[in-house]
Protein backbone atom coordinates (compact mmCIF):
# COMPACT_ATOMS: atom_id res chain seq x y z
CA UNK A 1 -37.69 64.71 9.46
CA UNK A 2 -35.43 67.72 9.22
CA UNK A 3 -34.99 68.87 5.62
CA UNK A 4 -31.39 69.86 6.25
CA UNK A 5 -30.55 67.07 8.70
CA UNK A 6 -31.55 64.25 6.36
CA UNK A 7 -29.32 65.44 3.50
CA UNK A 8 -26.08 63.46 3.15
CA UNK A 9 -22.73 65.27 3.40
CA UNK A 10 -20.60 64.51 0.35
CA UNK A 11 -16.92 63.98 1.20
CA UNK A 12 -14.66 65.06 -1.68
CA UNK A 13 -11.40 63.28 -2.49
CA UNK A 14 -8.46 64.28 -0.31
CA UNK A 15 -10.67 64.91 2.73
CA UNK A 16 -10.58 62.60 5.74
CA UNK A 17 -13.34 62.60 8.37
CA UNK A 18 -12.73 60.93 11.72
CA UNK A 19 -15.26 60.54 14.54
CA UNK A 20 -13.38 59.91 17.78
CA UNK A 21 -14.67 58.74 21.13
CA UNK A 22 -16.77 61.38 22.82
CA UNK A 23 -18.25 62.39 19.43
CA UNK A 24 -15.39 64.69 18.41
CA UNK A 25 -15.48 65.11 14.63
CA UNK A 26 -12.13 65.89 12.98
CA UNK A 27 -12.03 66.86 9.30
CA UNK A 28 -8.66 67.01 7.54
CA UNK A 29 -8.21 68.35 4.02
CA UNK A 30 -5.88 70.27 1.72
CA UNK A 31 -6.32 73.57 3.63
CA UNK A 32 -5.76 72.12 7.10
CA UNK A 33 -7.69 70.42 9.87
CA UNK A 34 -10.80 71.36 11.88
CA UNK A 35 -12.14 69.64 14.97
CA UNK A 36 -15.44 70.10 16.80
CA UNK A 37 -17.37 68.16 19.44
CA UNK A 38 -20.95 67.24 18.58
CA UNK A 39 -23.74 66.26 20.94
CA UNK A 40 -23.48 62.67 22.22
CA UNK A 41 -27.04 61.81 21.08
CA UNK A 42 -26.29 62.54 17.41
CA UNK A 43 -25.02 59.54 15.48
CA UNK A 44 -22.72 60.06 12.51
CA UNK A 45 -22.87 57.24 9.95
CA UNK A 46 -20.33 56.94 7.15
CA UNK A 47 -21.45 55.42 3.84
CA UNK A 48 -18.77 55.23 1.11
CA UNK A 49 -17.97 58.87 0.20
CA UNK A 50 -20.67 60.52 2.29
CA UNK A 51 -21.74 61.07 5.89
CA UNK A 52 -25.22 61.01 7.36
CA UNK A 53 -26.36 62.43 10.70
CA UNK A 54 -29.07 60.49 12.53
CA UNK A 55 -31.06 61.35 15.64
CA UNK A 56 -32.37 58.88 18.23
CA UNK A 57 -36.01 60.07 18.34
CA UNK A 58 -38.40 62.88 17.37
CA UNK A 59 -38.19 64.94 20.55
CA UNK A 60 -37.97 68.68 19.93
CA UNK A 61 -34.45 68.88 21.38
CA UNK A 62 -33.11 66.16 19.06
CA UNK A 63 -34.91 67.65 16.04
CA UNK A 64 -33.23 70.99 16.70
CA UNK A 65 -29.79 69.36 17.03
CA UNK A 66 -30.21 67.28 13.86
CA UNK A 67 -29.97 70.06 11.27
CA UNK A 68 -27.43 72.00 13.33
CA UNK A 69 -25.03 69.06 13.58
CA UNK A 70 -25.31 68.34 9.85
CA UNK A 71 -24.65 72.02 8.98
CA UNK A 72 -21.63 72.24 11.30
CA UNK A 73 -20.01 69.15 9.79
CA UNK A 74 -20.80 70.27 6.21
CA UNK A 75 -19.21 73.67 6.94
CA UNK A 76 -16.11 71.94 8.29
CA UNK A 77 -15.82 69.91 5.06
CA UNK A 78 -16.26 73.08 2.95
CA UNK A 79 -13.72 74.93 5.11
CA UNK A 80 -10.89 72.42 4.65
CA UNK A 81 -11.52 72.23 0.88
CA UNK A 82 -12.48 75.75 -0.27
CA UNK A 83 -12.35 77.94 2.84
CA UNK A 84 -14.59 80.90 3.67
CA UNK A 85 -14.25 84.63 3.17
CA UNK A 86 -16.05 87.82 4.15
CA UNK A 87 -15.53 91.08 2.31
CA UNK A 88 -15.82 94.43 4.06
CA UNK A 89 -16.08 97.88 2.51
CA UNK A 90 -14.93 101.14 4.14
CA UNK A 91 -16.93 104.29 3.32
CA UNK A 92 -15.89 107.76 4.46
CA UNK A 93 -13.37 110.50 3.73
CA UNK A 94 -10.02 109.57 5.26
CA UNK A 95 -11.23 106.09 6.30
CA UNK A 96 -8.81 103.41 5.11
CA UNK A 97 -7.17 100.11 5.96
CA UNK A 98 -3.61 98.89 5.52
CA UNK A 99 -1.59 95.84 6.43
CA UNK A 100 1.05 96.36 9.14
CA UNK A 101 3.02 93.12 9.11
CA UNK A 102 0.39 90.43 9.53
CA UNK A 103 -1.96 92.75 11.46
CA UNK A 104 -4.62 95.06 10.06
CA UNK A 105 -4.45 98.81 10.74
CA UNK A 106 -7.68 100.78 10.26
CA UNK A 107 -8.06 104.56 10.21
CA UNK A 108 -11.76 105.11 10.92
CA UNK A 109 -12.05 108.70 12.10
CA UNK A 110 -10.58 108.24 15.57
CA UNK A 111 -7.58 110.15 16.90
CA UNK A 112 -5.51 106.99 16.51
CA UNK A 113 -5.43 104.05 14.07
CA UNK A 114 -7.09 100.86 15.31
CA UNK A 115 -4.88 97.76 15.02
CA UNK A 116 -6.59 94.38 14.65
CA UNK A 117 -4.27 91.47 15.49
CA UNK A 118 -4.47 88.54 13.11
CA UNK A 119 -5.94 85.53 14.98
CA UNK A 120 -4.60 82.05 14.32
CA UNK A 121 -6.35 80.49 11.31
CA UNK A 122 -7.37 83.85 9.78
CA UNK A 123 -5.79 85.73 6.87
CA UNK A 124 -6.33 89.43 6.12
CA UNK A 125 -6.01 90.98 2.69
CA UNK A 126 -6.38 94.64 1.70
CA UNK A 127 -6.78 94.78 -2.12
CA UNK A 128 -7.55 98.53 -2.01
CA UNK A 129 -7.40 100.94 0.96
CA UNK A 130 -11.22 100.81 1.21
CA UNK A 131 -11.65 97.02 1.06
CA UNK A 132 -10.83 94.29 3.57
CA UNK A 133 -11.01 90.54 2.90
CA UNK A 134 -11.12 88.12 5.86
CA UNK A 135 -10.32 84.49 4.96
CA UNK A 136 -10.12 81.27 6.93
CA UNK A 137 -11.23 77.65 7.24
CA UNK A 138 -13.65 78.01 10.16
CA UNK A 139 -16.89 79.71 9.06
CA UNK A 140 -17.80 80.81 12.57
CA UNK A 141 -14.37 82.35 13.21
CA UNK A 142 -14.35 84.21 9.86
CA UNK A 143 -17.78 85.67 10.58
CA UNK A 144 -16.85 86.68 14.11
CA UNK A 145 -13.62 88.42 13.08
CA UNK A 146 -15.45 90.26 10.26
CA UNK A 147 -18.19 91.34 12.70
CA UNK A 148 -15.58 92.63 15.17
CA UNK A 149 -13.89 94.66 12.41
CA UNK A 150 -17.28 96.08 11.38
CA UNK A 151 -17.94 96.97 15.02
CA UNK A 152 -14.94 99.37 14.98
CA UNK A 153 -17.08 101.91 13.09
CA UNK A 154 -20.60 100.74 12.20
CA UNK A 155 -22.24 102.45 9.22
CA UNK A 156 -24.14 105.50 10.43
CA UNK A 157 -27.60 106.26 8.98
CA UNK A 158 -27.12 109.92 7.93
CA UNK A 159 -24.16 109.82 5.55
CA UNK A 160 -23.54 106.05 5.46
CA UNK A 161 -19.94 106.39 6.66
CA UNK A 162 -18.34 103.42 8.38
CA UNK A 163 -17.33 99.80 7.78
CA UNK A 164 -19.94 97.56 6.17
CA UNK A 165 -20.16 94.15 4.54
CA UNK A 166 -19.82 94.17 0.77
CA UNK A 167 -23.29 94.52 -0.71
CA UNK A 168 -24.86 95.61 2.61
CA UNK A 169 -27.55 98.24 2.19
CA UNK A 170 -27.55 101.07 4.72
CA UNK A 171 -30.94 102.76 5.01
CA UNK A 172 -30.35 106.49 5.13
CA UNK A 173 -32.32 108.88 7.33
CA UNK A 174 -33.25 112.42 6.42
CA UNK A 175 -31.37 115.02 8.42
CA UNK A 176 -32.91 118.03 10.13
CA UNK A 177 -35.08 120.02 7.76
CA UNK A 178 -34.24 123.72 7.53
CA UNK A 179 -37.07 126.09 8.49
CA UNK A 180 -38.47 128.17 5.68
CA UNK A 181 -40.03 131.57 6.16
CA UNK A 182 -39.56 134.27 8.76
CA UNK A 183 -39.49 133.38 12.43
């Protein structure tokens, strides 16, 4: 039995979970609503204030779907109650971020500022010019938007300049060693 798949999903007060025909799970809570289709073989059983995901048999395909389905639904419940956020850090002289309306404008060493449009369901915040906070209800969408912002200028290994996740360690390389002695 899957260690993750067999765990029940606790449904907090104020959250409504609906499993429609075609196995489309819709979770509605104080922060909004999320909907996602799950595989037709996975059965979602509701017991009082919790959900349980069950699989039909022990085939490898169903075992792999079991934990995945449970994690996706649990992340939807967390998203409509607490939400998710990713923090990014900008390192480098002259590198900075600023809000331009609802969009994000990043100066990352190019000849022009890079503008990142705010997707639906995502909020940007710039507490300082060298920090970016990406917030939203959908964990996958928050991670993807943060990864795309990081991709604008990945941290380079010689000086460590670029956009990185908060707490990310960038392994530095040694540069060229100067020759000593006469040639």
